[in-house]
Short mmCIF file of C-alpha atoms in Angstrom, two decimals:
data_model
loop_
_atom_site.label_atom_id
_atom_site.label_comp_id
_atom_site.label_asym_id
_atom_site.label_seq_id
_atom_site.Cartn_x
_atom_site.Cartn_y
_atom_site.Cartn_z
CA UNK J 1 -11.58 14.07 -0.96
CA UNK J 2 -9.80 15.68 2.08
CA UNK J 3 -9.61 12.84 4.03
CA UNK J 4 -8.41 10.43 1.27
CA UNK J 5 -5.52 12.67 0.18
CA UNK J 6 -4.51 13.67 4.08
CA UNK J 7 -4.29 9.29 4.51
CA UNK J 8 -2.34 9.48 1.36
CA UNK J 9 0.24 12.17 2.94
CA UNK J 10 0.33 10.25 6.21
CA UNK J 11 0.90 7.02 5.25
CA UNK J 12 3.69 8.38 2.64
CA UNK J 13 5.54 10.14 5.76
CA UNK J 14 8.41 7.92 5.79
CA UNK J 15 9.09 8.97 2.60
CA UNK J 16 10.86 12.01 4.02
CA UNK J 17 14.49 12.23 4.64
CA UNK J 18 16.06 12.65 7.89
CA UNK J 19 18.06 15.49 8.25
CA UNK J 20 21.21 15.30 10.52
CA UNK J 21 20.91 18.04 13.36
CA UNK J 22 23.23 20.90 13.50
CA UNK J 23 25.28 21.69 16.11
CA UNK J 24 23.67 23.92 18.83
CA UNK J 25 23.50 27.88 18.31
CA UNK J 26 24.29 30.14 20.25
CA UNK J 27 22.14 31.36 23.25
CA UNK J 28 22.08 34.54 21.71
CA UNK J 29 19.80 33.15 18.87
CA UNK J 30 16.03 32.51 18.99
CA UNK J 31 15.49 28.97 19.31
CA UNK J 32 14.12 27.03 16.24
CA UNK J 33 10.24 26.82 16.10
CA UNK J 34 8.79 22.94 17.08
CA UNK J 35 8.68 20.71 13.94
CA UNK J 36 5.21 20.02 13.31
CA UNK J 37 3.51 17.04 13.01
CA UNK J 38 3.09 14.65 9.55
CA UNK J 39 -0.61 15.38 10.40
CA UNK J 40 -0.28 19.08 10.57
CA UNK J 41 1.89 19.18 7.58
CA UNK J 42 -0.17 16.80 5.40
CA UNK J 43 -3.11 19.26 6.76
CA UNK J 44 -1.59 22.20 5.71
CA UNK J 45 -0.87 20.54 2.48
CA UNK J 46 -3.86 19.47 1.54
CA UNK J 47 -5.63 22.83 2.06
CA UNK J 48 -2.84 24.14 -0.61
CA UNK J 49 -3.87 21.38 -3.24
CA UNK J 50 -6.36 21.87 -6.00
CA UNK J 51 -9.29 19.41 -6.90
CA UNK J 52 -6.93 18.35 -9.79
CA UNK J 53 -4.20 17.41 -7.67
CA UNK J 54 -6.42 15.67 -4.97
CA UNK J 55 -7.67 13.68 -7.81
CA UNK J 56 -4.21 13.01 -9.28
CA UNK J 57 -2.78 11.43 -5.94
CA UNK J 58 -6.26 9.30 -5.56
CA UNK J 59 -5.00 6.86 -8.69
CA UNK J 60 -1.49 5.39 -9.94
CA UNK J 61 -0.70 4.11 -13.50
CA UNK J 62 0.24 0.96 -14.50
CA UNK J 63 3.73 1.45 -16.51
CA UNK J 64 3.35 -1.31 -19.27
CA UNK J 65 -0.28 0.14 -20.42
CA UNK J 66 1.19 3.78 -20.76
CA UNK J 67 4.90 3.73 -22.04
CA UNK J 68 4.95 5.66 -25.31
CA UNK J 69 1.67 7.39 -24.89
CA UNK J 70 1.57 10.96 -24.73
CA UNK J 71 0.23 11.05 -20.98
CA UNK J 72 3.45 8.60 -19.95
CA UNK J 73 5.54 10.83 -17.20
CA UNK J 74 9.01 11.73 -18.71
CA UNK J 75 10.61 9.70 -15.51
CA UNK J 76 8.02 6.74 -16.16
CA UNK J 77 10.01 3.09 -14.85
CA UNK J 78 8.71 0.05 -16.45
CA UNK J 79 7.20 -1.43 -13.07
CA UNK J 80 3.85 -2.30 -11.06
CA UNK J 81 2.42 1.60 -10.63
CA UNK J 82 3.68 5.10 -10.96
CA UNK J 83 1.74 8.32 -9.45
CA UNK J 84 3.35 11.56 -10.81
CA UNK J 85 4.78 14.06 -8.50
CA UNK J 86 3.28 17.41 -7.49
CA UNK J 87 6.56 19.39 -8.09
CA UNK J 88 5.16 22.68 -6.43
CA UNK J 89 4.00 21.12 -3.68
CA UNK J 90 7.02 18.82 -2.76
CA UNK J 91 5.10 15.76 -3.48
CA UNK J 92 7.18 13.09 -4.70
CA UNK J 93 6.34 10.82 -7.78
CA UNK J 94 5.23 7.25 -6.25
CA UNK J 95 7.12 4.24 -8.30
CA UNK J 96 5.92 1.22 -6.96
CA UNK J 97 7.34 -2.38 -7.34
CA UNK J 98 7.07 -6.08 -6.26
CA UNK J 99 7.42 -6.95 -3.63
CA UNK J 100 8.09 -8.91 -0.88
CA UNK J 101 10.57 -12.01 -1.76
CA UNK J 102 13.24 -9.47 -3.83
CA UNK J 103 12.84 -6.40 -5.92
CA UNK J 104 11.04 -7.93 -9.17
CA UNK J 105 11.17 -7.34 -12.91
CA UNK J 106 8.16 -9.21 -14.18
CA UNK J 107 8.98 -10.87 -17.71
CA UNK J 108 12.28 -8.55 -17.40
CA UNK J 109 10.40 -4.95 -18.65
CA UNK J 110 13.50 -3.15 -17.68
CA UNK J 111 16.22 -4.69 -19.68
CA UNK J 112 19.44 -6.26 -17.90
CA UNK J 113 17.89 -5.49 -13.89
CA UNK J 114 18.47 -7.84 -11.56
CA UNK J 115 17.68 -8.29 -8.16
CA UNK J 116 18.59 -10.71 -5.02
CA UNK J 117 15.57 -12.88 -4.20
CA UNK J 118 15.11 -14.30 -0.73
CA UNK J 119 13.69 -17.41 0.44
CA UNK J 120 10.06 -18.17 0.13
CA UNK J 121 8.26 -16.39 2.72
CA UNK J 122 7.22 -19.62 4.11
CA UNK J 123 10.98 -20.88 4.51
CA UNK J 124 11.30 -17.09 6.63
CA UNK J 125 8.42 -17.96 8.97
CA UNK J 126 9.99 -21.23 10.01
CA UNK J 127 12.95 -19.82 11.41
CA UNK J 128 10.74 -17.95 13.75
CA UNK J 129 13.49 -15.54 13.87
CA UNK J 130 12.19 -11.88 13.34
CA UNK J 131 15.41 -10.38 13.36
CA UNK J 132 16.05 -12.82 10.18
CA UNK J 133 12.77 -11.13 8.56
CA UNK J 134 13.72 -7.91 9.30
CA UNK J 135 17.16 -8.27 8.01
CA UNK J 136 15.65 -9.41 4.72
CA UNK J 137 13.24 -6.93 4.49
CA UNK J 138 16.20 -4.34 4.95
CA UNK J 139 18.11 -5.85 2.19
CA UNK J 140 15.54 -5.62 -0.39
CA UNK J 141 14.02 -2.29 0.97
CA UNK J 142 17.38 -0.95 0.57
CA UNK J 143 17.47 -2.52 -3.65
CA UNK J 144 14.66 -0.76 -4.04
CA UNK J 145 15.43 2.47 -3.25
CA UNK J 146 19.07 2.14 -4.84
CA UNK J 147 16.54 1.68 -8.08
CA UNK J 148 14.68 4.61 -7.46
CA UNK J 149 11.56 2.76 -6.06
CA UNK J 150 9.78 4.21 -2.89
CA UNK J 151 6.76 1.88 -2.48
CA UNK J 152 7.56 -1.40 -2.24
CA UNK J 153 4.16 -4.07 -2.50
CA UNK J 154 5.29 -6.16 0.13
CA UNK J 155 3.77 -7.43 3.20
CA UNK J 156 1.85 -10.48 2.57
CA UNK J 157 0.16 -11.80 5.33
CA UNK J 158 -2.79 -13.64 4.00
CA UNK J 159 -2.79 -17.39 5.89
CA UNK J 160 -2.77 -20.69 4.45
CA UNK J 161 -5.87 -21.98 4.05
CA UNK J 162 -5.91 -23.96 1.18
CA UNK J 163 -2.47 -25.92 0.30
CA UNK J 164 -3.27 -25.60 -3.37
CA UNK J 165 -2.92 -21.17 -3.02
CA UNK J 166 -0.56 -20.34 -5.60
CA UNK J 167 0.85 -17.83 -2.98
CA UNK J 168 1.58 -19.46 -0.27
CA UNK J 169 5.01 -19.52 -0.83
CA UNK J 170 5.06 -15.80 -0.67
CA UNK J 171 2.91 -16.12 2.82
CA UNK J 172 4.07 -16.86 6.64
CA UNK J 173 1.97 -19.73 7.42
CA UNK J 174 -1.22 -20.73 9.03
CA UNK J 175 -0.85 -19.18 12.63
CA UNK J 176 -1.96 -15.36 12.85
CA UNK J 177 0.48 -14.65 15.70
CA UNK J 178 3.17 -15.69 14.02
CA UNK J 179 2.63 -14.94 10.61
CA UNK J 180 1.74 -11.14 11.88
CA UNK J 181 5.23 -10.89 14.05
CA UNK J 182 7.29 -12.02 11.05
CA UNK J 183 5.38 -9.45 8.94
CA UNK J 184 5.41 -6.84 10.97
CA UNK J 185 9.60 -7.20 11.17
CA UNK J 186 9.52 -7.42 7.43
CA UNK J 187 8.08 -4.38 6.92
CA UNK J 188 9.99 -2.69 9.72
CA UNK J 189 13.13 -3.72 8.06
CA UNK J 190 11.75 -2.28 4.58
CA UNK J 191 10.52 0.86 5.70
CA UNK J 192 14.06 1.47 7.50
CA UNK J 193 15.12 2.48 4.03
CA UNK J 194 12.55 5.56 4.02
CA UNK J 195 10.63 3.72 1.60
CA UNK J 196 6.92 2.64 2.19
CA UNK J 197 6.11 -1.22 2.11
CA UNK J 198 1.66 -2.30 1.84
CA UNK J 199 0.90 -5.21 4.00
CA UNK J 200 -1.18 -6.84 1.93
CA UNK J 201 -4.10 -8.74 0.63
CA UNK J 202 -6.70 -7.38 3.23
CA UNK J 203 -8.52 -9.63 3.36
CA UNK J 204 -9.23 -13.26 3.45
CA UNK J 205 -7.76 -13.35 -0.17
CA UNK J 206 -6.03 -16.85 0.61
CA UNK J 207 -6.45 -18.63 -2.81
CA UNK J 208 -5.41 -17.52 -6.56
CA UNK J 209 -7.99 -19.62 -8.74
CA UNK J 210 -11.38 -17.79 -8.63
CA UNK J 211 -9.99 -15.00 -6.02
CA UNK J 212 -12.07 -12.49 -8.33
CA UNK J 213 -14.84 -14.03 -7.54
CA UNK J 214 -14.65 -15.69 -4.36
CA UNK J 215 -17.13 -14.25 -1.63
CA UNK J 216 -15.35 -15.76 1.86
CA UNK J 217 -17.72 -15.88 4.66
CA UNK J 218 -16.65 -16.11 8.16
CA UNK J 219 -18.28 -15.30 11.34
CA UNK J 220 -17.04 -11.99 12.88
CA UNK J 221 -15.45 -14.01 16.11
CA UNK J 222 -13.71 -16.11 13.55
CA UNK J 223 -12.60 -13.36 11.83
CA UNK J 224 -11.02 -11.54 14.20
CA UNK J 225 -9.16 -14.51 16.07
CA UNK J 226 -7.34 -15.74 12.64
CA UNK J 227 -6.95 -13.37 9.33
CA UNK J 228 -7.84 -10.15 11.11
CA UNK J 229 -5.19 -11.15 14.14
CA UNK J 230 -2.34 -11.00 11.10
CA UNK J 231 -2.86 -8.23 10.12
CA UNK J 232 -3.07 -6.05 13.04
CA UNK J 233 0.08 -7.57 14.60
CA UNK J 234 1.88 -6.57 11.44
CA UNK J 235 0.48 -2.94 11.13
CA UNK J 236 1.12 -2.58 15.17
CA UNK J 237 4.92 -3.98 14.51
CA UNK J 238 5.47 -2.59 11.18
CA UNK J 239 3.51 0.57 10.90
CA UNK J 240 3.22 0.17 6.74
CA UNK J 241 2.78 3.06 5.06
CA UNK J 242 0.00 1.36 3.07
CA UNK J 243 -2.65 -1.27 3.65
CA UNK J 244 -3.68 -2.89 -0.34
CA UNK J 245 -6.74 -4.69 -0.22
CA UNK J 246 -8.20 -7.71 -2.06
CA UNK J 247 -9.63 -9.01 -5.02
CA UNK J 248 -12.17 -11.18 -3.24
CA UNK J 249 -15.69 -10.07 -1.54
CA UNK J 250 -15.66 -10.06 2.08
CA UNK J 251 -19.36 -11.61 3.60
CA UNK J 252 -20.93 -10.38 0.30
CA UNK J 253 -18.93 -7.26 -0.64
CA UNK J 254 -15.65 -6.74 -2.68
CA UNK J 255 -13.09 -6.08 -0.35
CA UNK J 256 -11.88 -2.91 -1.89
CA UNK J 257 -15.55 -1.50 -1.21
CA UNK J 258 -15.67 -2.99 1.90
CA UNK J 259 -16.87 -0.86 4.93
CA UNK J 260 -16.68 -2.74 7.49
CA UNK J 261 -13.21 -3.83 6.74
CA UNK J 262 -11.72 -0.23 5.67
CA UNK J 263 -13.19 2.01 8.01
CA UNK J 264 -14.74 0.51 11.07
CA UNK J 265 -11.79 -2.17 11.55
CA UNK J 266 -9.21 -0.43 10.32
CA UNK J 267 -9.47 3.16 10.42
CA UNK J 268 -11.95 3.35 13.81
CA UNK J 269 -10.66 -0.02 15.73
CA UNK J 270 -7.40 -0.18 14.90
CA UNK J 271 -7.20 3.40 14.41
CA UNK J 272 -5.17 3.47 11.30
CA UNK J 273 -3.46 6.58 9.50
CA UNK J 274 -1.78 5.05 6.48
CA UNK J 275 -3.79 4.42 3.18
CA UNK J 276 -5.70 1.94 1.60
CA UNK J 277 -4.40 1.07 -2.18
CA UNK J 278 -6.72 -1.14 -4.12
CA UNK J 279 -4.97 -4.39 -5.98
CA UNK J 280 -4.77 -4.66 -9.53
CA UNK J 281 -7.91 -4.36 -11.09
CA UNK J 282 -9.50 -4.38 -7.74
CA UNK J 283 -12.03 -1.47 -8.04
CA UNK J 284 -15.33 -2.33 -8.84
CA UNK J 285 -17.16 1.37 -7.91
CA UNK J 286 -15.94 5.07 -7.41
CA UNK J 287 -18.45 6.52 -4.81
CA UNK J 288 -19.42 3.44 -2.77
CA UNK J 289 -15.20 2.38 -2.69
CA UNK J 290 -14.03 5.65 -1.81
CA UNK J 291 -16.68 6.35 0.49
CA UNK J 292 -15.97 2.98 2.40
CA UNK J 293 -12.05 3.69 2.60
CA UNK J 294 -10.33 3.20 -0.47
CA UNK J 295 -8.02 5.84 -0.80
CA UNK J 296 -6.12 5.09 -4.60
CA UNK J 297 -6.84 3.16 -7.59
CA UNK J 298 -4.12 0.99 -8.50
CA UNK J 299 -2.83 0.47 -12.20
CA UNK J 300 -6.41 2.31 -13.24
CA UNK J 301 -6.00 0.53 -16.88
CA UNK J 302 -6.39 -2.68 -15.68
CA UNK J 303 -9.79 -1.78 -14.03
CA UNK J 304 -13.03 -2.15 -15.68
CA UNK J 305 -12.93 1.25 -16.47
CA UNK J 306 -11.26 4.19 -14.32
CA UNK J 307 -13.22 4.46 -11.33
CA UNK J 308 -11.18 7.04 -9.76
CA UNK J 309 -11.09 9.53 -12.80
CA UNK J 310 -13.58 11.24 -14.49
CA UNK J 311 -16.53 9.66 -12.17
CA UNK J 312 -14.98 11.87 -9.44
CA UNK J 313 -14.40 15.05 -11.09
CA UNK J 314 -17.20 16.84 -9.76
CA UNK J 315 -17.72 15.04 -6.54
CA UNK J 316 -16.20 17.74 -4.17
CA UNK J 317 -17.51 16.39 -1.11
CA UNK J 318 -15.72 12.97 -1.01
#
């Protein structure tokens, strides 16, 4: 449980505010001790938290399946996921929201919001301009926060594979390099708003019929030359807070569960410190998911059942 809640703190760092400096004291005054690291802090954190609070942060709601219950945080938005704050820590509440074409109000839950939407993601990649990505991500980074959002599920990277994906106008495009550069500056020019943006859907979840039960298969060589490539150009130019992975299996096991992907490409070769947020009804397992890398359970209620709950009340060790 340490580690999933210290990749939680980590990859939420850019949440904090930057303080202008003040001007120099005087030489008679001790010097101000070294800020410490996000790793040191989220360390020291952690070791502060309770098994409650560990197990609070390791889950998010999803707003339209708990407004008006009794359970439904007083400063609830109608959205995509909510986490609720740890007050005594100073752990903000996470509000999280579509995503990456304009701040979005799905079937308009919050009455009167509106948003500016940007060109299709596809129409971004062929300017092969990442300043141009960046400035968009900026713009609706900064919409975001002005509507008290701090995780924004942007990021998509997943390449077109199949001209029929119901996504692909959200995507970059076939080619890895470039879909991964323009990505990459996206996020950048989100998370310059001190707001986290995912990259998202890792991985290989390139169609929308059947992507719940879709096993892709790919040899490892493959793999790494084409989706893989995307993906770590983004997260080496963007640095997202948050990697979300997939609704599909990955050579035979549901990406969300998927060891291979989580933790030995992401977390040991690409050496990874953000964390890894399931989809939306992603979770198929609470020991073997967290155990391979998945740090939260998105929207919970639209899961099977809540895997990150009750399952893991009395498993200290994870």
């Amino acid at each position: 449980m340490r580690n999933r809640t210290m990749s939680l703190l980590l990859g939420s760092a850019c949440l904090t505010l930057t303080v202008s400096a003040s001007p120099a004291a005087p030489l008679r005054r001790a010097a101000a001790p070294a800020p410490r690291s996000p790793a040191a802090r989220a360390a020291a954190i952690v070791r502060n938290m309770t098994h409650a609070e560990k197990l609070q942060m390791v889950r998010t709601y999803f707003p339209p399946k708990v407004a008006g219950q009794p359970r439904a945080p007083a400063d609830l938005i109608q959205s995509a996921g909510h986490m609720p704050p740890i007050a005594r820590l100073g752990i903000p509440a996470l509000r999280e929201s579509d995503a990456s074409l304009g701040v979005a109000n799905q079937v308009e839950q919050r009455k009167g919001d509106v948003a500016t939407a940007l060109p299709a993601g596809l129409a971004t990649a062929a300017t092969f301009d990442p300043e141009f990505a960046h400035a968009g991500g900026a713009m609706i980074g900064a919409e975001a926060r002005s509507k008290r959002f701090n995780v924004l599920l942007a990021g998509g990277v997943n390449l077109t594979r199949d001209p029929w994906n119901g996504r692909n106008f959200e995507y970059l495009g076939e080619d890895p390099l470039l879909a991964g550069i323009m990505a990459g500056a996206a996020i950048g020019g989100i998370q310059s708003n001190h707001i986290v943006s995912t990259v998202k859907h890792f991985a290989l979840n390139s169609q929308e019929t059947g992507r719940t039960i879709l096993d892709a298969r790919i040899a490892p060589a493959a793999l790494r030359e084409s989706d893989l490539l995307a993906f770590q150009i983004a997260i080496e130019r963007g640095h997202p807070g948050a990697v979300m992975c997939g609704y599909n299996k990955v050579d035979g096991d549901w990406a969300c569960e998927n060891a291979p992907l989580l933790t030995d490409v992401l977390r040991k070769d690409w050496n990874y410190k953000g964390w890894v947020m399931s989809d939306w009804g992603a979770v198929h397992s609470s020991a073997k998911a967290a155990l391979a890398g998945l740090d939260q359970e998105s929207g919970e209620e639209l899961d099977k059942q809540i895997y990150f709950g009750a399952p893991l009340i009395n498993t200290k060790t994870l």
